[in-house]
XYZ file of C-alpha atoms in Angstrom:
285
model
C 15.000 19.542 -9.678
C 11.198 19.787 -9.817
C 9.310 17.636 -7.320
C 6.213 17.355 -9.514
C 5.227 13.740 -10.061
C 3.458 12.917 -13.311
C 4.208 9.346 -14.387
C 3.465 6.215 -12.336
C 4.021 2.497 -12.851
C 2.091 -0.088 -10.827
C 3.991 -3.374 -10.542
C 1.625 -6.221 -9.642
C -1.340 -4.365 -11.108
C -3.469 -7.522 -11.308
C -3.210 -8.545 -7.655
C -5.606 -7.651 -4.843
C -3.971 -4.364 -3.897
C -2.842 -3.682 -7.443
C -6.426 -3.859 -8.681
C -7.668 -1.615 -5.870
C -5.197 1.177 -6.410
C -5.283 0.854 -10.207
C -9.035 1.481 -10.180
C -8.368 4.853 -8.561
C -5.401 5.737 -10.753
C -7.469 4.921 -13.838
C -9.752 7.864 -12.971
C -6.850 10.269 -12.310
C -4.882 12.710 -14.459
C -1.605 10.829 -13.908
C 0.022 8.912 -16.733
C -0.144 5.389 -15.337
C 1.402 2.167 -16.627
C 0.125 -1.193 -15.415
C 2.539 -4.125 -15.259
C 1.682 -7.696 -14.279
C 3.541 -11.012 -14.841
C 0.878 -13.544 -13.822
C -1.326 -14.594 -16.787
C -4.538 -14.926 -14.699
C -3.855 -11.535 -13.078
C -3.165 -10.034 -16.491
C -6.705 -10.979 -17.454
C -7.974 -9.075 -14.383
C -6.194 -5.955 -15.598
C -7.446 -6.232 -19.163
C -11.010 -6.916 -18.003
C -11.034 -3.432 -16.463
C -9.953 -1.791 -19.693
C -6.371 -1.165 -18.597
C -3.552 -1.664 -21.046
C -0.675 -3.837 -19.867
C 2.896 -2.578 -20.168
C 6.233 -4.338 -19.952
C 8.017 -3.198 -16.799
C 11.370 -2.883 -18.529
C 9.854 -0.393 -20.962
C 7.937 1.831 -18.533
C 9.849 1.738 -15.230
C 12.677 3.924 -16.660
C 10.053 6.542 -17.601
C 8.318 6.709 -14.231
C 8.531 9.291 -11.461
C 6.959 6.827 -9.012
C 7.167 3.032 -9.184
C 4.687 1.267 -6.907
C 5.378 -2.316 -5.839
C 1.907 -3.747 -5.220
C 3.216 -7.240 -4.508
C 3.200 -9.466 -1.381
C 5.710 -8.620 1.352
C 7.541 -11.915 1.059
C 8.546 -11.232 -2.560
C 9.228 -7.500 -2.268
C 12.964 -8.051 -1.906
C 13.275 -10.150 -5.054
C 10.977 -7.916 -7.083
C 12.852 -4.799 -5.998
C 16.126 -6.363 -7.140
C 14.674 -6.534 -10.650
C 12.950 -3.148 -10.663
C 15.320 -0.790 -8.827
C 18.167 -1.040 -11.398
C 15.710 0.014 -14.126
C 14.480 3.172 -12.360
C 15.543 6.631 -13.456
C 17.659 8.740 -11.113
C 15.555 10.715 -8.640
C 12.484 8.486 -8.957
C 10.568 7.193 -5.929
C 10.051 3.509 -5.117
C 6.777 3.254 -3.189
C 5.828 0.116 -1.270
C 2.505 -0.496 0.463
C 3.647 -2.151 3.700
C 6.535 -1.311 6.034
C 7.770 -4.821 6.899
C 10.251 -5.336 4.046
C 11.519 -1.745 4.259
C 12.000 -2.091 8.026
C 13.863 -5.380 7.501
C 16.186 -3.770 4.918
C 15.118 -6.229 2.228
C 14.479 -3.620 -0.473
C 17.212 -3.256 -3.108
C 19.121 0.000 -2.585
C 20.383 2.675 -4.943
C 21.852 5.973 -3.792
C 20.178 8.034 -6.498
C 16.550 6.977 -5.946
C 14.235 7.637 -2.991
C 12.145 5.228 -0.960
C 8.683 5.639 0.521
C 6.001 3.485 2.146
C 2.293 4.278 2.361
C -0.283 2.126 4.132
C -4.036 2.766 4.389
C -5.549 3.197 7.852
C -8.958 2.010 6.535
C -12.195 3.881 7.327
C -12.626 4.547 11.039
C -15.288 2.783 13.085
C -16.264 6.296 14.204
C -16.633 7.622 10.654
C -19.942 9.259 9.847
C -21.306 7.463 6.785
C -24.105 8.871 4.662
C -24.550 6.516 1.699
C -24.900 2.782 1.107
C -21.571 2.862 -0.744
C -19.826 4.381 2.267
C -21.352 1.786 4.592
C -20.280 -1.025 2.256
C -16.691 0.245 1.977
C -15.061 -1.283 5.058
C -11.620 -1.518 3.442
C -11.456 1.997 2.005
C -10.376 3.218 -1.386
C -13.883 3.250 -2.879
C -16.360 5.540 -1.134
C -15.583 5.849 2.586
C -12.936 8.386 3.563
C -9.798 7.168 5.328
C -6.406 8.330 6.570
C -3.015 7.013 5.419
C 0.201 6.491 7.396
C 3.287 7.008 5.254
C 7.054 7.312 5.425
C 9.288 9.303 3.076
C 12.302 9.935 5.260
C 14.485 11.436 2.513
C 11.735 13.666 1.198
C 11.538 17.417 1.779
C 8.302 19.066 2.890
C 7.582 19.990 -0.725
C 8.302 16.464 -1.960
C 6.112 14.916 0.735
C 3.286 17.233 -0.288
C 3.658 16.117 -3.908
C 3.781 12.432 -2.970
C 0.717 12.973 -0.767
C -1.209 13.774 -3.941
C -0.268 10.397 -5.420
C -1.084 8.589 -2.177
C -4.419 10.400 -1.863
C -5.408 9.217 -5.327
C -4.340 5.602 -4.875
C -6.132 5.209 -1.539
C -8.825 7.825 -2.115
C -10.902 9.314 -0.737
C -8.229 10.320 1.807
C -8.644 12.872 4.581
C -5.001 13.117 5.679
C -1.597 11.532 5.115
C 0.322 11.169 8.392
C 4.109 11.224 7.951
C 6.113 8.926 10.242
C 9.396 7.013 10.067
C 9.615 3.469 8.695
C 10.169 2.143 12.220
C 7.170 4.055 13.547
C 5.070 2.718 10.692
C 6.170 -0.820 11.607
C 5.009 -0.221 15.186
C 1.624 0.795 13.779
C 1.511 -2.285 11.547
C 2.086 -5.017 12.556
C 2.332 -4.320 16.305
C -0.668 -2.090 16.985
C -3.131 -3.216 14.356
C -2.197 -6.820 13.536
C -0.491 -8.187 16.649
C -3.143 -6.514 18.835
C -6.274 -5.270 17.035
C -6.654 -8.030 14.428
C -5.800 -10.669 17.027
C -8.480 -9.252 19.345
C -11.003 -9.230 16.500
C -10.337 -12.903 15.741
C -10.400 -13.661 19.472
C -13.854 -12.082 19.793
C -15.094 -14.332 16.977
C -13.723 -17.366 18.845
C -15.467 -16.155 22.003
C -18.725 -15.798 20.073
C -18.454 -19.347 18.730
C -17.622 -20.704 22.176
C -20.584 -18.887 23.728
C -22.971 -20.512 21.275
C -21.337 -23.927 21.623
C -20.999 -23.923 25.406
C -24.206 -22.224 26.538
C -26.652 -23.053 23.791
C -27.505 -19.394 23.243
C -29.017 -18.945 19.752
C -26.298 -17.677 17.421
C -28.311 -14.679 16.241
C -28.926 -13.596 19.842
C -25.225 -13.907 20.642
C -24.288 -11.903 17.532
C -26.792 -9.176 18.383
C -25.415 -8.857 21.910
C -21.753 -8.898 20.850
C -22.015 -6.610 17.818
C -23.810 -3.926 19.816
C -21.427 -4.189 22.731
C -18.375 -3.959 20.478
C -19.613 -0.534 19.448
C -20.348 0.519 23.026
C -17.002 -0.786 24.303
C -15.068 1.138 21.665
C -17.091 4.303 22.178
C -16.586 4.246 25.954
C -12.901 3.289 25.778
C -11.884 5.713 23.016
C -14.482 8.477 23.131
C -15.385 8.420 26.842
C -19.056 8.940 25.959
C -20.087 7.243 29.218
C -18.107 5.371 31.872
C -18.191 1.605 32.144
C -20.421 0.536 35.009
C -18.854 -0.573 38.303
C -19.978 -4.153 37.684
C -18.552 -4.053 34.163
C -15.212 -2.797 35.509
C -15.069 -5.789 37.874
C -15.809 -8.192 35.005
C -13.197 -6.468 32.831
C -10.544 -6.855 35.526
C -11.454 -10.538 35.873
C -11.076 -10.895 32.120
C -7.618 -9.319 32.232
C -6.557 -11.713 34.998
C -7.780 -14.760 33.052
C -6.855 -13.793 29.483
C -4.140 -11.115 29.272
C -0.539 -11.820 30.243
C 0.833 -9.302 32.783
C 3.915 -8.675 30.614
C 2.006 -8.180 27.352
C 3.493 -4.713 26.727
C 6.815 -6.331 25.830
C 5.459 -6.535 22.267
C 6.496 -2.875 21.968
C 10.166 -3.714 22.544
C 12.029 -3.398 19.247
C 13.461 -6.902 19.564
C 9.886 -8.217 19.640
C 9.024 -6.107 16.603
C 12.009 -7.686 14.847
C 10.772 -11.160 15.753
C 7.234 -10.711 14.442
C 8.364 -9.058 11.200
C 10.934 -11.808 10.600
C 8.153 -14.364 11.025
C 5.860 -12.451 8.673
C 8.548 -12.254 6.007
C 9.604 -15.873 6.595
C 13.238 -14.946 7.195
C 15.584 -16.044 9.960
C 16.192 -12.579 11.413
C 16.061 -8.868 10.666
C 19.222 -7.545 9.023
C 20.820 -4.523 10.685
């Protein structure tokens, strides 16, 4: 059976992610069908010159069916879509949580994949205003993608990489991992840790202004510059932290970070956070 993928259906084409990836598919050579149930979201699709299709009519024709819908409804949506898919087709979701929790409807004769954007790196060299403005990725700034296609051969992964590179383009590389590994990347690494730290830094900024009376613009200037320096030193080792800074950092760890924080990498903790995200009682095994 040929692994060439030609026909794609985007389910949820009028949502936030659906609109992002559809904009890229619209410029591609793939035959793409756009399906959306929500009337307001349907107007979003039509406003971009994309023709709406009924899922029941186009899903059976598609080599790849992409579920661009929120995690908490992926299970229910997949129960409607999977029975309509043709044998050998690929169901592609955009986040690993529902796949990790075994909430996606199963069929023995279709394949399952997940692909999530890494977003443009803070260390990315940017040359244009469009690249600087594209913090999310998928427009002008190049990014990587982490993906799982555990049943796919090397040839099939290469073919699916082409689809993924269009939908999240421009893409430098697709990194193939397992579903469980992808779940450790998101949520554990980037949401439980990195996004939490980002929000925490904003709280610290607000508290600095409130508590000390420092002008907000001065506090922002100091923090924004030092975020860049901290990341460069920690990840690129461009220069060492000063001795005084190391002492302050250790004090910060003592006051802020729990000594047992690395338990978040235990799989039972991964199960807990994903169950909370999906608003279910527990992960099914």
